[in-house]
Short mmCIF file of C-alpha atoms in Angstrom, two decimals:
data_model
loop_
_atom_site.label_atom_id
_atom_site.label_comp_id
_atom_site.label_asym_id
_atom_site.label_seq_id
_atom_site.Cartn_x
_atom_site.Cartn_y
_atom_site.Cartn_z
CA MET R 159 31.79 -33.62 22.93
CA GLY R 160 29.27 -33.99 20.36
CA ARG R 161 26.46 -31.50 19.47
CA LYS R 162 24.14 -33.41 20.72
CA ALA R 163 25.53 -33.72 24.30
CA THR R 164 26.10 -29.81 24.17
CA GLU R 165 22.42 -29.11 23.27
CA THR R 166 21.39 -31.69 26.09
CA LEU R 167 23.38 -29.86 28.83
CA VAL R 168 22.30 -26.59 27.70
CA GLY R 169 18.71 -28.04 27.95
CA VAL R 170 19.29 -28.78 31.36
CA PHE R 171 21.01 -25.83 32.50
CA VAL R 172 17.77 -23.81 31.21
CA LEU R 173 15.61 -26.35 32.93
CA LEU R 174 17.33 -25.86 36.56
CA GLY R 175 17.29 -22.15 35.89
CA MET R 176 13.71 -22.09 35.23
CA ILE R 177 13.06 -24.52 38.58
CA ALA R 178 15.35 -21.92 40.25
CA VAL R 179 13.34 -19.23 39.24
CA VAL R 180 9.92 -20.90 40.10
CA PHE R 181 11.41 -21.59 43.31
CA LEU R 182 12.53 -17.98 43.89
CA ALA R 183 9.24 -16.47 42.95
CA LEU R 184 7.36 -18.97 45.53
CA LYS R 185 9.65 -17.82 48.41
CA ALA R 186 8.99 -13.82 47.48
CA ALA R 187 5.57 -14.65 47.28
CA ASN R 188 5.59 -16.63 50.62
CA LEU R 189 3.90 -19.67 48.67
CA ALA R 190 6.97 -21.95 49.35
CA SER R 191 4.98 -24.26 52.23
CA PHE R 192 2.10 -26.22 50.50
CA SER R 193 0.36 -27.41 53.65
CA THR R 194 -3.04 -28.41 53.08
CA GLY R 195 -3.66 -30.15 56.55
CA PRO R 196 -6.67 -28.91 58.83
CA THR R 197 -6.29 -25.46 60.40
CA TYR R 198 -8.51 -23.16 62.73
CA ALA R 199 -8.85 -19.61 62.41
CA LEU R 200 -8.21 -16.90 65.35
CA THR R 201 -8.50 -13.17 65.40
CA ALA R 202 -6.17 -10.56 67.11
CA LYS R 203 -6.64 -6.87 67.25
CA PHE R 204 -3.62 -4.44 67.02
CA ASP R 205 -3.26 -0.65 67.38
CA ASN R 206 -0.52 -0.44 64.47
CA ILE R 207 0.07 -3.56 62.08
CA GLY R 208 3.00 -1.94 60.70
CA GLY R 209 4.18 -3.81 57.46
CA LEU R 210 2.25 -6.94 58.19
CA LYS R 211 0.62 -8.63 55.23
CA VAL R 212 -1.52 -11.22 54.09
CA ARG R 213 0.31 -14.84 54.09
CA ALA R 214 2.78 -13.69 56.59
CA PRO R 215 3.88 -16.56 58.85
CA VAL R 216 2.71 -17.15 62.48
CA LYS R 217 5.63 -18.28 64.35
CA SER R 218 5.70 -19.79 67.93
CA ALA R 219 9.57 -20.73 69.33
CA GLY R 220 10.77 -19.90 65.93
CA VAL R 221 8.64 -22.43 64.18
CA THR R 222 6.00 -21.50 61.43
CA VAL R 223 2.31 -22.79 62.69
CA GLY R 224 0.47 -20.80 60.66
CA ARG R 225 -0.39 -18.02 58.35
CA VAL R 226 -1.88 -14.49 58.20
CA THR R 227 -5.46 -15.10 56.42
CA ALA R 228 -7.04 -11.49 56.13
CA ILE R 229 -6.31 -7.79 57.28
CA ALA R 230 -8.98 -5.44 58.19
CA LEU R 231 -10.23 -2.14 59.87
CA ASP R 232 -12.52 -3.03 62.87
CA PRO R 233 -15.09 -0.25 62.44
CA GLN R 234 -16.06 -0.12 66.09
CA SER R 235 -12.45 0.03 67.87
CA PHE R 236 -10.43 1.47 64.82
CA GLN R 237 -7.78 -1.13 65.39
CA GLY R 238 -6.39 -3.56 62.80
CA LEU R 239 -8.22 -6.98 62.96
CA VAL R 240 -5.90 -9.74 61.91
CA THR R 241 -7.25 -13.19 61.06
CA ILE R 242 -4.79 -16.25 61.22
CA GLU R 243 -5.29 -19.86 60.49
CA LEU R 244 -3.14 -22.07 62.66
CA ASP R 245 -2.14 -25.66 62.42
CA SER R 246 -4.62 -27.92 64.21
CA ARG R 247 -1.88 -30.03 65.48
CA VAL R 248 -0.83 -27.18 67.36
CA GLN R 249 -3.02 -26.16 70.13
CA PHE R 250 -2.16 -23.19 72.21
CA PRO R 251 -3.52 -21.87 76.02
CA ALA R 252 -6.22 -19.37 75.89
CA ASP R 253 -4.04 -16.92 77.49
CA THR R 254 -1.33 -16.92 74.80
CA SER R 255 -0.10 -13.51 73.52
CA ALA R 256 0.55 -12.28 70.07
CA LYS R 257 3.26 -9.66 68.83
CA ILE R 258 4.16 -8.49 65.48
CA LEU R 259 7.87 -8.88 65.05
CA THR R 260 10.24 -8.18 62.30
CA SER R 261 12.75 -10.59 60.95
CA GLY R 262 16.22 -8.76 61.25
CA LEU R 263 16.78 -5.26 61.04
CA LEU R 264 14.53 -4.26 57.92
CA GLY R 265 13.02 -7.78 57.38
CA ASP R 266 9.38 -8.90 56.73
CA GLN R 267 7.03 -8.55 59.60
CA TYR R 268 5.23 -11.77 61.20
CA ILE R 269 3.21 -12.66 64.17
CA GLY R 270 4.88 -14.24 66.97
CA LEU R 271 2.87 -15.88 69.51
CA GLU R 272 3.83 -16.71 72.99
CA PRO R 273 1.81 -19.64 75.05
CA GLY R 274 0.69 -19.04 78.32
CA GLY R 275 -0.16 -21.29 80.99
CA ALA R 276 -4.06 -21.70 81.29
CA ASP R 277 -5.51 -24.93 80.95
CA LYS R 278 -8.27 -24.00 78.38
CA ASN R 279 -6.87 -23.92 74.77
CA LEU R 280 -7.93 -21.50 72.00
CA ALA R 281 -10.55 -22.66 69.68
CA GLY R 282 -11.47 -21.72 66.28
CA GLY R 283 -12.88 -18.33 66.12
CA ASP R 284 -11.66 -17.23 69.44
CA GLN R 285 -9.90 -14.00 70.00
CA ILE R 286 -6.14 -13.55 71.06
CA LYS R 287 -6.75 -10.82 73.72
CA MET R 288 -2.94 -9.86 74.57
CA THR R 289 -1.57 -8.45 71.52
CA GLN R 290 1.35 -6.04 71.14
CA SER R 291 1.68 -4.06 67.95
CA ALA R 292 4.34 -3.59 65.35
CA VAL R 293 7.48 -1.31 66.20
CA VAL R 294 7.73 1.25 63.21
CA LEU R 295 11.29 2.25 62.53
CA GLU R 296 10.24 5.50 61.44
CA ASN R 297 8.45 6.27 64.65
CA LEU R 298 11.35 5.24 66.64
CA ILE R 299 13.85 7.54 64.79
CA GLY R 300 11.42 10.39 65.00
CA GLN R 301 11.13 9.83 68.51
CA PHE R 302 14.96 9.68 69.01
CA LEU R 303 15.45 12.72 67.00
CA TYR R 304 12.80 14.77 69.03
CA ASN R 305 14.58 13.41 72.56
CA LYS R 306 18.06 14.88 70.98
CA ALA R 307 16.62 18.10 69.63
CA ALA R 308 14.78 18.66 73.30
CA GLU R 309 18.34 18.00 75.02
CA GLY R 310 19.96 20.36 72.76
CA GLY R 311 17.33 23.01 73.52
CA ASP R 312 17.84 22.79 77.27
CA LYS R 313 21.39 23.27 77.37
CA LYS R 314 22.46 27.09 78.08
#
């Protein structure tokens, strides 16, 4: 193999490596999907958003249908106010519920939508009324340990 062929192969290998690094960076930043189609915005209030982040996916039946665009604290109710944008091709009933779920045991959090059965659909600017907050692993462990300690103190 000549010197030119070796240099060409090394160049191709380096180029493929750079493309792989860019792809991984986009996946890690949750920017891998570049959908620029029309969307509509909804809001939902949660007692605890856990580790939910902006750009987290919004899924229904395991399919990504939108993204979280903003997270703020509602000054009146002191709840987490989450704004999501959904693909306008997907319309959800007005009684849809939203849950903050975790992918895997320690994975990233996302919003899961469960459609209801109402005849009317949610429109841009509407609020999802039925929500379920994130399950915080530290709280579950603390509650388990507290219950075990309480059981141990009762035995005499």
